[in-house]
Amino acid sequence: MVKETFTRRDFVISATKVLAVGILAPAGALPAARRISALETAQQTPVPQLWRGKEWSFLIDIEKCIGCANCVGACKKENGVPLDQEVYRTWVERYLVDSNEKVRVDSPGGGLNFRQLDIKPEKQFFVPKLCNQCHNAPCIQVCPVGATYKTGDGVVLVDRKRCIGCRYCIQACPYGARFLHPILKVADKCTWCYHRISKGMLPVCVQVCPTGARKFGNLKDPDSEVATLKKKARTRVLKPDMGTKPNLYYLGLDEVVK
Amino acid sequence: MPFYVFPNEIEVNWGLFIVLYPYITGLVAGAFIVSSLYHVFGKSELKPLSRLSLITALAFLFVAPMPLLAHLGQLFRAFNIMFTPHLTSAMAGFGFIYSFYLILCLLETWFIYREDIVHYASTSKGFTKVFYNILSLGAKDISPTALNTDHKVVSILAAIGIPSACFLHGYVGFIFGSIKANPWWSTPLMPVIFLLSAIVSGIALLILIYRVSSWLRRQEMDLPCLMSLNRYLWVFLLLASVLELLEVLHMGYESKEEWDMVRGLLTNEIPVTYLGVQMGFGVLIPLVLLPFGRWRRLSAGIRQLLTIISGALVLIGVLAMRFNVVIGGQLISKSLAGYAQFHWRLFSNEGIIPSLFILSLPLLILSAMVRVLPPWMGGAEGPKKDSMVTPFNIKLQPKASGNK
Ligand code: SF4
Ligand code: SF4
């Protein structure tokens, strides 16, 4: 749980800030020199070398996931997501479906704290979740300052220097993939380890997965595993009716998964 | 039904401050529309409130951005919303719409009060005189022609103000209504519902402010004015509640996948604030009481009382409605399999006490404003202004000597 460490002094300080900015607000009405947002920069930049010939894609094979949650822990450490708080760039859900089609879902600690249950489910499986890097991302659409943007190689990123922490994108993401970074106070979410993949490495969750349930690669490279699987296997995306056009595909996804 | 909430949804992201934001802007839009009923549509029975409603709108408008700002993770980047607006975002319009509306309200107030300001400047001394001289911005001409122009400008500003007020608040509804990920928000009716409930709350607020200010000034309330508010309140309340019900009925009849979650929300998670406060106290009871308030067989005192009670109930009901939309919507997990928990906090950020503080600010501002710019007007048949009224308790000399 998030601790309440908000004191009266903090309140006075933030109240003063609010008052100050509130009084300045009308001044903002003066036509301001228009700066260029991160999104516009990304749109205007001619495709840099880094992006050429690349379209990253992610594929998860449900059958292979054993729910060890190695990925969840590794992700938190790699990306500076506080370990002791309920915020996750990726998490693993456990589904237990009994003979009457009753579904039980849980993800304690994002999957880090699964406990043995003394029920005998008819079927049981794990579903790792993360940002879908949607082609038609509502989080980009709603960001009022263009701090959320899409790179030329298909990853949705948040510019931490531009985000104003309004949390509109968190409301708009249908997958619960976003959260407010508890320390930085800006929106945060999975980047498919953009800092790693742009150097030719794998996202850390893919790297640590002991069973190869998580697959990552370049769709534009016809020999990559994701490209071949996407061509041959039957894949599904989450919530297709939302029109978000996810870029994360699942193999063997059950219909009870939302 | 499984009970599961996505791990990132354990904390509700938009708290009480974001409940206050549509509430306060709604009061602004509503109060402004009341003032326009007089200035544009010539509803002379509303004359006692023609100025009070405008500066009430202004006082609330000053405070409207505060809860938003306080809620930002990065307060000092707030102006990026105007420097680098991202135009596909409904929220990006806030800075512009707000500033436009603020300027409009300030201008209208200035034109309405200009004659008085000039008058106060010429009849007062020392600091007060300097103050009113500054307020007059040097425009001291109060010849009948000049005043006539003022009057025309006010009508034009008030007329522009109506669509702007509708836009200001309809836009707030759109911020929520356009979020497809949230089944309780996502409806094209949202802007209209927000707008109607805004008008409702503004009228209710004015009823109460009128009552309290008359009581403080030991003046009688003007019954025709109150009855007119009563009638408008009833009509708009009816419209607003019909649309709100329509939305829920429509969802229920279509019974799409999300309906189970919405029904569960209304009957299990927020029944007290939704069925009880919003619909029961905020709609049903006032809808019954208000017509009695207009019933001529009853004594004036009882009719006033019924109208005032209804106003208070409506005001609380609309606050509950904002809560049910903003917080209620976030309780539905996007997993469509469970509900998040909202934790009431007392003192911390977005707690109850800071929220009450923000809610009381406009009233403090208003009570300061009525000293500087007294808004008190007689009823429709009475003299143009209450002759008793002076700002800062200045002793008014007879007008003729002051105008030399
Ligand atoms: S999954 Fe959510 S955060 Fe990720 S791109 Fe799609 S809408 Fe945005
Ligand atoms: S929280 Fe940041 S990234 Fe999200 S919508 Fe607001 S400004 Fe954009």
XYZ file of C-alpha atoms and ligand atoms in Angstrom:
678
model
C 0.000 0.000 0.000
C 1.065 3.546 -0.631
C 1.885 5.170 2.667
C 0.366 8.451 3.660
C 3.318 10.689 4.234
C 1.522 13.893 3.505
C 1.946 16.373 6.315
C 0.296 19.650 7.041
C 3.465 21.380 5.931
C 3.305 19.666 2.547
C -0.246 20.779 2.265
C 0.659 24.382 2.926
C 3.478 24.172 0.398
C 1.357 22.682 -2.322
C -1.502 25.045 -1.523
C 0.880 27.965 -1.951
C 2.114 26.611 -5.269
C -1.423 26.142 -6.463
C -2.368 29.642 -5.470
C 0.693 31.062 -7.193
C 0.041 29.249 -10.443
C -3.678 29.922 -10.156
C -3.046 33.622 -9.998
C -0.619 33.414 -12.888
C -3.104 31.416 -14.962
C -4.742 34.389 -16.654
C -1.311 35.511 -17.780
C -1.116 32.311 -19.763
C -3.857 33.675 -21.941
C -1.329 35.945 -23.576
C -0.334 34.394 -26.837
C 2.626 32.276 -25.922
C 5.552 31.428 -28.122
C 4.510 28.002 -29.353
C 7.010 25.327 -28.567
C 7.009 21.982 -30.292
C 5.755 18.958 -28.404
C 7.536 15.641 -28.214
C 4.891 14.044 -30.392
C 5.328 16.623 -33.123
C 9.086 16.239 -32.954
C 8.699 12.505 -33.444
C 6.311 13.050 -36.349
C 8.541 15.572 -38.058
C 11.828 13.766 -37.645
C 12.809 12.007 -40.871
C 13.123 8.290 -40.108
C 16.432 8.036 -38.308
C 18.831 5.253 -39.058
C 17.785 3.597 -35.819
C 14.239 2.994 -37.051
C 14.960 1.994 -40.626
C 13.610 -1.435 -41.558
C 12.253 -2.095 -38.083
C 8.832 -2.765 -36.678
C 9.064 -4.286 -33.248
C 6.471 -6.796 -32.225
C 5.801 -8.933 -29.182
C 4.250 -12.355 -29.004
C 3.329 -14.411 -25.944
C 2.786 -18.138 -25.985
C 0.318 -18.799 -23.177
C 0.949 -22.561 -23.183
C 4.573 -22.004 -22.220
C 4.094 -19.593 -19.320
C 4.596 -21.273 -15.946
C 3.813 -18.202 -13.836
C 7.273 -17.907 -12.279
C 7.071 -14.083 -12.548
C 10.810 -13.796 -13.172
C 9.865 -11.218 -15.775
C 7.922 -9.097 -13.293
C 10.823 -8.781 -10.864
C 13.422 -8.288 -13.576
C 11.334 -5.576 -15.221
C 10.947 -3.635 -12.008
C 14.687 -3.683 -11.393
C 15.654 -2.898 -14.969
C 13.277 0.032 -15.304
C 13.420 1.632 -11.892
C 9.848 0.806 -10.927
C 9.594 0.809 -7.124
C 9.590 -2.805 -5.969
C 7.441 -2.266 -2.911
C 4.581 -0.424 -4.604
C 1.559 -1.615 -6.520
C 2.691 -0.378 -9.931
C 3.770 -2.637 -12.777
C 5.058 -2.318 -16.301
C 4.349 -5.997 -16.733
C 2.454 -8.483 -14.611
C 1.276 -12.080 -14.768
C -2.342 -13.089 -14.246
C -3.423 -16.532 -13.102
C -6.710 -17.942 -14.406
C -8.474 -20.845 -12.750
C -11.598 -22.100 -14.496
C -13.619 -24.753 -12.679
C -16.030 -27.305 -14.098
C -18.963 -24.860 -13.950
C -17.062 -22.379 -16.105
C -16.525 -20.229 -13.039
C -13.428 -18.132 -13.490
C -11.065 -17.032 -10.789
C -8.406 -14.502 -11.658
C -5.662 -13.116 -9.491
C -2.292 -11.458 -9.752
C -1.016 -10.838 -6.224
C 1.966 -8.537 -6.328
C 1.723 -8.564 -10.111
C 2.389 -12.311 -9.970
C 5.348 -12.123 -7.604
C 3.301 -13.515 -4.714
C 1.277 -16.376 -6.137
C 0.234 -18.825 -3.461
C -0.798 -22.447 -3.884
C -4.592 -22.730 -3.835
C -6.367 -25.813 -2.517
C -8.923 -25.922 -5.290
C -8.877 -28.271 -8.227
C -9.581 -26.180 -11.314
C -10.595 -27.748 -14.605
C -8.118 -25.583 -16.434
C -5.430 -23.279 -15.237
C -3.145 -20.936 -17.108
C -1.094 -17.785 -16.767
C -1.321 -14.660 -18.900
C 1.557 -12.192 -18.879
C 0.417 -8.637 -19.603
C 2.244 -5.501 -20.645
C 1.739 -2.459 -22.828
C 0.399 -3.451 -26.255
C 2.160 -0.559 -28.027
C -1.126 -0.031 -29.842
C -1.093 1.153 -33.447
C -4.107 3.315 -32.678
C -3.228 4.210 -29.117
C -5.839 6.107 -27.082
C -3.135 7.120 -24.621
C -1.424 9.130 -27.367
C -4.713 10.624 -28.503
C -5.664 12.012 -25.106
C -2.332 13.360 -23.866
C -2.890 17.132 -23.682
C 0.761 18.058 -24.162
C 1.866 15.403 -26.633
C 4.194 13.825 -24.076
C 3.167 10.350 -25.197
C 4.240 9.514 -28.719
C 5.059 6.654 -31.043
C 8.508 5.960 -32.350
C 9.116 5.046 -35.985
C 9.835 1.454 -35.002
C 6.499 1.004 -33.321
C 6.943 1.691 -29.604
C 4.811 4.105 -27.577
C 6.955 6.173 -25.233
C 6.409 8.835 -22.581
C 8.662 11.866 -22.565
C 9.350 12.306 -18.878
C 10.446 15.905 -19.338
C 7.130 16.879 -20.923
C 4.562 14.833 -19.043
C 2.559 17.043 -16.703
C 1.217 14.132 -14.688
C -2.450 14.716 -15.449
C -3.109 10.961 -15.682
C -5.534 11.288 -18.553
C -3.627 8.578 -20.450
C -3.999 6.208 -17.512
C -7.768 6.601 -17.787
C -7.688 6.133 -21.537
C -5.668 2.918 -21.717
C -8.157 0.033 -21.869
C -5.558 -2.433 -20.594
C -4.499 -0.918 -17.290
C -0.958 -0.762 -18.633
C -0.174 2.715 -17.300
C 0.435 4.167 -13.877
C 1.800 7.299 -12.297
C 5.415 6.725 -11.324
C 5.271 7.061 -7.534
C 8.605 8.879 -7.320
C 8.932 10.769 -10.594
C 5.224 11.760 -10.685
C 4.979 11.261 -14.427
C 3.087 8.646 -16.406
C 4.991 5.397 -16.794
C 4.482 2.156 -18.661
C 6.287 -0.618 -20.473
C 8.619 0.562 -23.259
C 9.559 -2.922 -24.430
C 12.889 -1.893 -22.881
C 13.490 0.656 -25.598
C 16.900 1.448 -24.145
C 17.900 -2.190 -24.680
C 16.233 -2.993 -27.982
C 17.703 0.048 -29.660
C 21.119 -1.395 -28.815
C 20.295 -4.787 -30.262
C 19.453 -6.470 -26.948
C 16.202 -8.172 -25.958
C 13.697 -6.692 -23.511
C 14.678 -7.892 -20.067
C 11.473 -9.895 -19.545
C 12.135 -11.844 -22.725
C 15.722 -12.414 -21.656
C 14.858 -13.835 -18.231
C 11.863 -15.960 -19.259
C 13.010 -19.545 -18.611
C 10.507 -21.176 -20.984
C 10.580 -18.851 -23.971
C 6.946 -17.859 -23.484
C 7.793 -14.262 -24.320
C 9.003 -13.634 -27.848
C 10.202 -10.402 -29.272
C 11.465 -9.372 -32.658
C 11.265 -7.385 -35.825
C 8.196 -7.974 -37.977
C 9.973 -6.532 -40.993
C 12.608 -9.231 -40.765
C 10.845 -12.245 -42.342
C 13.196 -14.685 -40.605
C 12.528 -13.449 -37.083
C 10.585 -15.757 -34.767
C 7.703 -13.287 -34.306
C 7.356 -12.785 -38.033
C 7.235 -16.531 -38.791
C 4.862 -17.258 -35.918
C 2.600 -14.391 -36.898
C 2.412 -15.785 -40.383
C 1.789 -19.420 -39.436
C 0.123 -19.561 -36.039
C -3.304 -18.410 -34.913
C -2.877 -15.317 -32.817
C -5.217 -13.036 -30.922
C -4.977 -9.595 -29.434
C -6.627 -8.281 -26.278
C -9.895 -6.306 -26.546
C -9.915 -6.050 -30.347
C -13.301 -4.290 -30.160
C -11.624 -1.256 -28.608
C -10.097 -0.474 -31.977
C -6.686 0.078 -30.438
C -4.946 -2.333 -32.856
C -2.486 -3.863 -30.405
C 0.987 -4.803 -31.480
C 1.216 -7.546 -28.857
C -0.100 -10.922 -29.933
C -1.031 -14.009 -27.949
C -0.870 -17.654 -28.923
C -3.497 -19.849 -27.262
C -5.331 -17.043 -25.513
C -8.528 -18.175 -23.792
C -11.683 -16.156 -24.351
C -12.126 -15.473 -20.633
C -9.082 -13.208 -20.694
C -9.910 -9.510 -20.884
C -18.293 -13.360 -11.481
C -14.575 -13.336 -10.774
C -13.235 -10.545 -8.689
C -10.165 -9.125 -10.268
C -8.720 -5.644 -10.613
C -5.629 -4.955 -12.713
C -2.629 -4.468 -10.410
C -2.124 -0.903 -11.648
C -5.690 0.017 -10.754
C -5.308 -0.434 -7.029
C -5.009 3.293 -6.563
C -7.817 5.484 -7.922
C -5.999 8.036 -10.062
C -8.418 10.927 -10.134
C -9.510 11.848 -6.634
C -11.752 14.385 -4.968
C -10.086 17.361 -6.649
C -11.154 16.076 -10.024
C -14.655 15.745 -8.596
C -14.519 19.417 -7.661
C -13.333 20.545 -11.057
C -16.512 19.735 -13.015
C -18.563 20.778 -10.005
C -17.034 24.241 -9.845
C -16.997 24.850 -13.603
C -20.603 23.701 -13.629
C -21.515 26.291 -11.016
C -19.754 28.920 -13.118
C -21.635 27.989 -16.269
C -24.950 27.810 -14.426
C -24.573 31.128 -12.613
C -23.509 32.806 -15.822
C -26.536 31.534 -17.661
C -28.795 32.960 -14.961
C -27.181 36.360 -15.425
C -27.671 36.051 -19.166
C -31.356 35.290 -18.727
C -31.612 38.866 -17.514
C -29.075 40.592 -19.728
C -29.899 38.806 -22.970
C -33.407 37.466 -22.654
C -34.690 40.362 -20.607
C -36.169 38.232 -17.831
C -36.734 41.274 -15.642
C -37.923 39.266 -12.647
C -34.310 38.117 -12.268
C -33.078 41.679 -11.899
C -32.151 41.336 -8.205
C -29.663 38.673 -9.241
C -28.449 40.172 -12.499
C -25.176 41.340 -11.008
C -24.853 38.906 -8.144
C -25.044 35.969 -10.545
C -22.289 37.395 -12.710
C -19.807 38.017 -9.929
C -20.693 34.648 -8.416
C -19.701 33.084 -11.721
C -16.522 35.114 -11.671
C -15.624 34.131 -8.102
C -16.043 30.444 -8.906
C -14.202 30.872 -12.181
C -11.126 32.152 -10.338
C -11.014 28.953 -8.338
C -11.920 26.493 -11.112
C -8.354 25.688 -12.224
C -6.988 25.267 -8.713
C -8.080 21.686 -8.055
C -6.781 20.739 -11.496
C -3.432 22.342 -10.881
C -3.143 20.848 -7.441
C -3.744 17.456 -8.922
C -0.987 17.570 -11.546
C 2.074 15.445 -10.943
C 4.201 18.243 -12.435
C 2.624 21.515 -11.409
C 5.270 23.745 -12.924
C 4.727 22.277 -16.348
C 1.064 23.266 -16.256
C 1.488 25.904 -18.937
C 2.738 23.336 -21.417
C -0.917 22.659 -21.968
C -1.000 26.029 -23.723
C 2.551 26.118 -25.081
C 2.545 22.664 -26.626
C -1.113 21.704 -26.861
C -1.801 18.363 -28.455
C -4.964 19.028 -30.305
C -6.465 15.554 -30.423
C -6.748 15.694 -26.644
C -9.942 17.079 -25.175
C -7.954 18.273 -22.206
C -5.640 20.417 -24.333
C -8.428 22.940 -24.834
C -8.705 23.730 -21.166
C -6.222 26.578 -20.991
C -7.667 28.359 -24.009
C -11.316 27.871 -23.225
C -10.761 28.873 -19.639
C -8.778 32.007 -20.493
C -11.276 33.073 -23.104
C -14.116 32.688 -20.681
C -12.295 34.456 -17.891
C -11.605 37.449 -20.118
C -15.207 37.503 -21.242
C -16.539 37.459 -17.679
C -14.096 40.128 -16.548
C -15.059 42.367 -19.449
C -18.755 41.933 -18.850
C -18.358 42.690 -15.162
C -16.355 45.785 -15.919
C -18.894 47.144 -18.380
C -21.769 46.466 -16.034
C -20.036 48.189 -13.133
C -18.330 50.988 -15.002
C -20.873 53.633 -14.133
C -20.748 52.682 -10.459
C -16.979 52.556 -10.422
C -16.758 56.070 -11.829
C -19.286 57.169 -9.304
C -17.436 55.569 -6.368
C -14.180 57.070 -7.580
C -15.646 60.555 -7.565
C -17.288 60.241 -4.175
C -14.525 58.622 -2.182
C -11.212 59.789 -0.822
C -7.638 58.649 -0.422
C -6.729 55.076 -1.155
C -10.275 54.087 -2.046
C -10.402 56.819 -4.633
C -7.130 55.686 -6.202
C -8.382 52.121 -6.172
C -11.602 52.937 -8.014
C -9.754 55.211 -10.386
C -7.548 52.291 -11.322
C -10.572 49.997 -11.652
C -12.184 52.481 -14.016
C -9.150 52.157 -16.317
C -9.514 55.828 -17.042
C -12.851 55.456 -18.798
C -14.745 58.132 -16.915
C -17.361 59.128 -19.443
C -20.786 58.425 -17.961
C -22.883 60.465 -20.330
C -26.138 58.791 -21.419
C -24.606 57.941 -24.801
C -21.613 56.271 -23.185
C -23.840 54.343 -20.783
C -26.002 53.272 -23.652
C -22.931 51.873 -25.380
C -21.973 50.079 -22.164
C -25.382 48.562 -22.099
C -25.115 47.325 -25.662
C -21.665 45.879 -25.069
C -22.961 44.028 -22.013
C -25.766 42.492 -24.035
C -23.331 41.380 -26.709
C -20.861 39.958 -24.191
C -23.649 38.187 -22.349
C -24.899 36.770 -25.621
C -21.430 35.489 -26.541
C -21.205 34.179 -23.008
C -24.088 31.750 -23.376
C -22.558 29.537 -26.056
C -19.194 29.943 -24.312
C -20.620 28.758 -21.016
C -22.224 25.828 -22.807
C -18.928 25.090 -24.488
C -16.917 25.450 -21.286
C -18.994 22.883 -19.546
C -20.002 20.682 -22.441
C -16.300 20.326 -23.020
C -15.781 19.096 -19.462
C -18.385 16.439 -20.180
C -16.528 15.486 -23.317
C -13.321 14.876 -21.351
C -15.121 12.017 -19.670
C -17.537 11.036 -22.417
C -14.763 10.416 -24.920
C -12.939 7.758 -22.899
C -13.971 4.557 -24.633
C -12.033 2.457 -22.153
C -14.513 3.378 -19.425
C -18.036 2.027 -19.870
C -19.581 4.372 -17.303
C -18.104 7.481 -18.954
C -18.198 6.676 -22.600
C -21.419 8.174 -23.940
C -22.105 11.003 -26.362
C -24.789 12.208 -23.937
C -22.147 13.107 -21.379
C -21.567 16.732 -22.521
C -25.308 17.421 -22.555
C -25.846 15.805 -19.183
C -22.970 17.798 -17.726
C -24.284 21.006 -19.199
C -27.825 20.549 -17.914
C -26.671 19.560 -14.453
C -24.374 22.586 -14.537
C -27.294 24.917 -15.170
C -29.240 23.158 -12.439
C -26.418 23.555 -9.934
C -25.864 27.209 -10.852
C -29.514 28.091 -10.261
C -29.530 26.190 -6.975
C -26.377 27.959 -5.877
C -27.894 31.354 -6.608
C -30.998 30.510 -4.620
C -28.814 29.824 -1.612
C -26.503 32.778 -2.108
C -29.533 35.018 -2.526
C -30.986 33.688 0.709
C -27.774 34.056 2.687
C -26.947 37.506 1.333
C -30.461 38.801 2.004
C -30.238 37.454 5.493
C -26.863 39.080 6.098
C -28.147 42.382 4.727
C -31.420 42.077 6.631
C -33.368 42.490 3.416
C -36.447 40.686 2.219
C -36.020 38.339 -0.696
C -37.917 39.328 -3.793
C -40.580 36.636 -4.199
C -41.141 36.923 -7.978
C -37.396 36.556 -8.467
C -37.243 33.492 -6.255
C -40.258 31.948 -7.965
C -38.658 32.480 -11.315
C -35.536 30.641 -10.111
C -37.806 27.949 -8.749
C -39.398 27.452 -12.168
C -36.114 27.364 -14.086
C -34.635 24.979 -11.565
C -37.552 22.598 -11.939
C -37.474 22.591 -15.729
C -33.736 22.086 -16.022
C -33.712 19.497 -13.253
C -36.351 17.536 -15.108
C -34.391 17.688 -18.354
C -31.126 16.724 -16.680
C -32.591 13.785 -14.817
C -34.458 12.487 -17.852
C -31.200 12.394 -19.792
C -29.330 10.770 -16.922
C -31.983 8.086 -16.664
C -32.101 7.656 -20.402
C -28.416 6.913 -20.448
C -28.705 4.187 -17.822
C -31.869 2.726 -19.344
C -30.224 2.608 -22.718
C -27.196 0.788 -21.351
C -29.429 -1.614 -19.454
C -31.669 -2.341 -22.412
C -28.771 -2.960 -24.755
C -27.146 -5.091 -22.043
C -23.777 -5.189 -23.674
C -20.856 -6.871 -22.027
C -20.149 -3.882 -19.758
C -23.676 -3.536 -18.403
C -23.134 -6.068 -15.618
C -20.288 -3.918 -14.378
C -22.290 -0.702 -14.567
C -25.277 -2.271 -12.826
C -23.018 -3.655 -10.133
C -21.481 -0.236 -9.715
C -24.811 1.522 -9.250
C -26.434 -1.059 -7.008
C -23.466 -2.357 -5.038
C -20.553 0.033 -5.090
C -22.101 3.517 -5.003
C -25.782 2.978 -4.131
C -25.712 5.575 -1.369
C -24.271 8.390 -3.433
C -26.052 7.381 -6.632
C -29.522 6.121 -5.716
C -29.690 7.958 -2.423
C -28.002 11.320 -2.720
C -27.911 11.971 -6.461
C -31.261 10.540 -7.526
C -33.277 10.601 -4.297
C -32.252 13.773 -2.511
C -30.901 15.554 -5.532
C -33.674 14.857 -8.037
C -36.828 13.198 -6.717
C -37.440 15.274 -3.609
C -36.741 18.645 -5.270
C -38.894 17.685 -8.251
C -41.789 17.243 -5.808
C -41.007 20.153 -3.493
C -40.383 22.812 -6.115
C -43.954 22.911 -7.524
C -45.271 23.259 -3.976
C -42.900 26.181 -3.608
C -44.822 27.891 -6.384
C -48.261 27.038 -5.027
C -49.992 30.323 -4.279
C -52.205 28.859 -1.543
C -49.172 28.448 0.671
C -47.764 31.351 2.603
C -44.791 33.207 1.178
C -42.559 32.010 4.023
C -43.284 28.347 3.354
C -42.856 28.806 -0.376
C -39.470 30.404 0.198
C -38.482 27.626 2.543
C -39.475 24.887 0.095
C -37.532 26.557 -2.696
C -34.467 27.008 -0.545
C -34.516 23.447 0.738
C -34.812 22.217 -2.831
C -31.905 24.412 -3.844
C -29.730 22.971 -1.105
C -30.706 19.405 -1.980
C -30.009 19.964 -5.662
C -26.630 21.456 -4.894
C -25.647 18.410 -2.863
C -27.181 16.097 -5.454
C -25.102 17.567 -8.254
C -21.942 17.236 -6.175
C -22.854 13.583 -5.662
C -23.415 13.261 -9.401
C -19.910 14.560 -10.107
C -18.567 12.118 -7.561
C -20.500 9.223 -9.067
C -19.184 10.003 -12.516
C -15.568 10.776 -11.685
C -14.901 8.323 -8.875
C -17.611 5.827 -9.795
C -16.251 5.476 -13.300
C -12.803 4.694 -12.010
C -14.076 1.991 -9.684
C -14.977 -0.200 -12.646
C -11.831 -2.141 -13.372
C -10.874 -2.312 -17.005
C -10.593 -6.042 -16.487
C -14.422 -5.854 -16.339
C -14.119 -8.321 -13.517
C -14.028 -6.310 -10.334
C -14.153 -2.935 -8.639
C -11.347 -0.814 -7.293
C -11.660 0.701 -3.827
C -11.858 4.413 -3.186
C -10.216 5.484 0.037
C -11.545 8.582 1.730
C -8.711 10.615 3.107
C -9.044 13.433 5.513
C -6.017 15.604 5.268
C -3.591 14.323 2.665
C -3.540 15.543 -0.901
C -7.039 15.438 -2.404
C -8.435 14.684 1.025
C -11.723 15.950 2.393
C -10.318 18.975 4.217
C -8.331 20.397 1.290
C -11.409 19.812 -0.861
C -13.641 21.718 1.525
C -11.044 24.458 1.576
C -11.167 24.744 -2.225
C -14.963 24.680 -2.171
C -15.098 27.520 0.328
C -12.577 29.695 -1.516
C -15.032 31.034 -4.105
C -17.376 32.050 -1.309
C -14.572 33.960 0.409
C -13.669 35.634 -2.865
C -17.307 36.457 -3.457
C -17.737 38.023 -0.044
C -14.724 40.232 -0.744
C -16.016 41.115 -4.180
C -19.426 42.253 -3.002
C -17.683 44.804 -0.827
C -15.781 46.266 -3.710
C -18.523 45.947 -6.284
C -21.886 45.812 -4.538
C -24.234 43.789 -6.715
C -27.438 44.463 -4.858
C -30.396 45.411 -6.998
C -34.053 45.899 -6.168
C -36.847 43.831 -7.661
C -38.212 44.320 -11.147
C -40.515 47.172 -10.165
C -38.202 48.797 -7.635
C -35.626 51.544 -8.099
C -32.676 50.872 -10.335
C -30.347 50.102 -7.470
C -30.655 49.851 -3.745
C -29.795 53.367 -2.712
C -28.431 52.181 0.623
C -25.562 50.305 -0.861
C -22.030 51.563 -0.842
C -18.753 49.755 -1.079
C -16.431 49.819 1.922
C -19.235 51.654 3.754
C -18.445 54.890 1.971
C -20.909 57.616 2.821
C -22.444 58.409 -0.535
C -23.049 62.043 -1.183
C -26.020 62.873 -3.330
C -25.178 61.778 -6.819
C -25.487 65.227 -8.369
C -22.641 66.736 -6.370
C -20.468 63.717 -7.031
C -20.713 64.065 -10.755
C -19.241 67.481 -11.170
S -1.642 -0.690 -24.127
Fe -2.359 1.200 -23.166
S -0.498 2.343 -22.709
Fe 0.058 0.777 -24.198
S -0.135 1.801 -26.191
Fe -2.076 0.742 -25.807
S -3.340 2.304 -24.835
Fe -1.246 3.057 -24.702
S -0.006 11.941 -17.533
Fe 1.632 12.736 -18.866
S 1.707 11.325 -20.612
Fe -0.244 10.973 -19.551
S -1.729 12.278 -20.593
Fe -0.966 13.491 -18.864
S 0.767 14.631 -19.691
Fe 0.326 13.013 -21.185
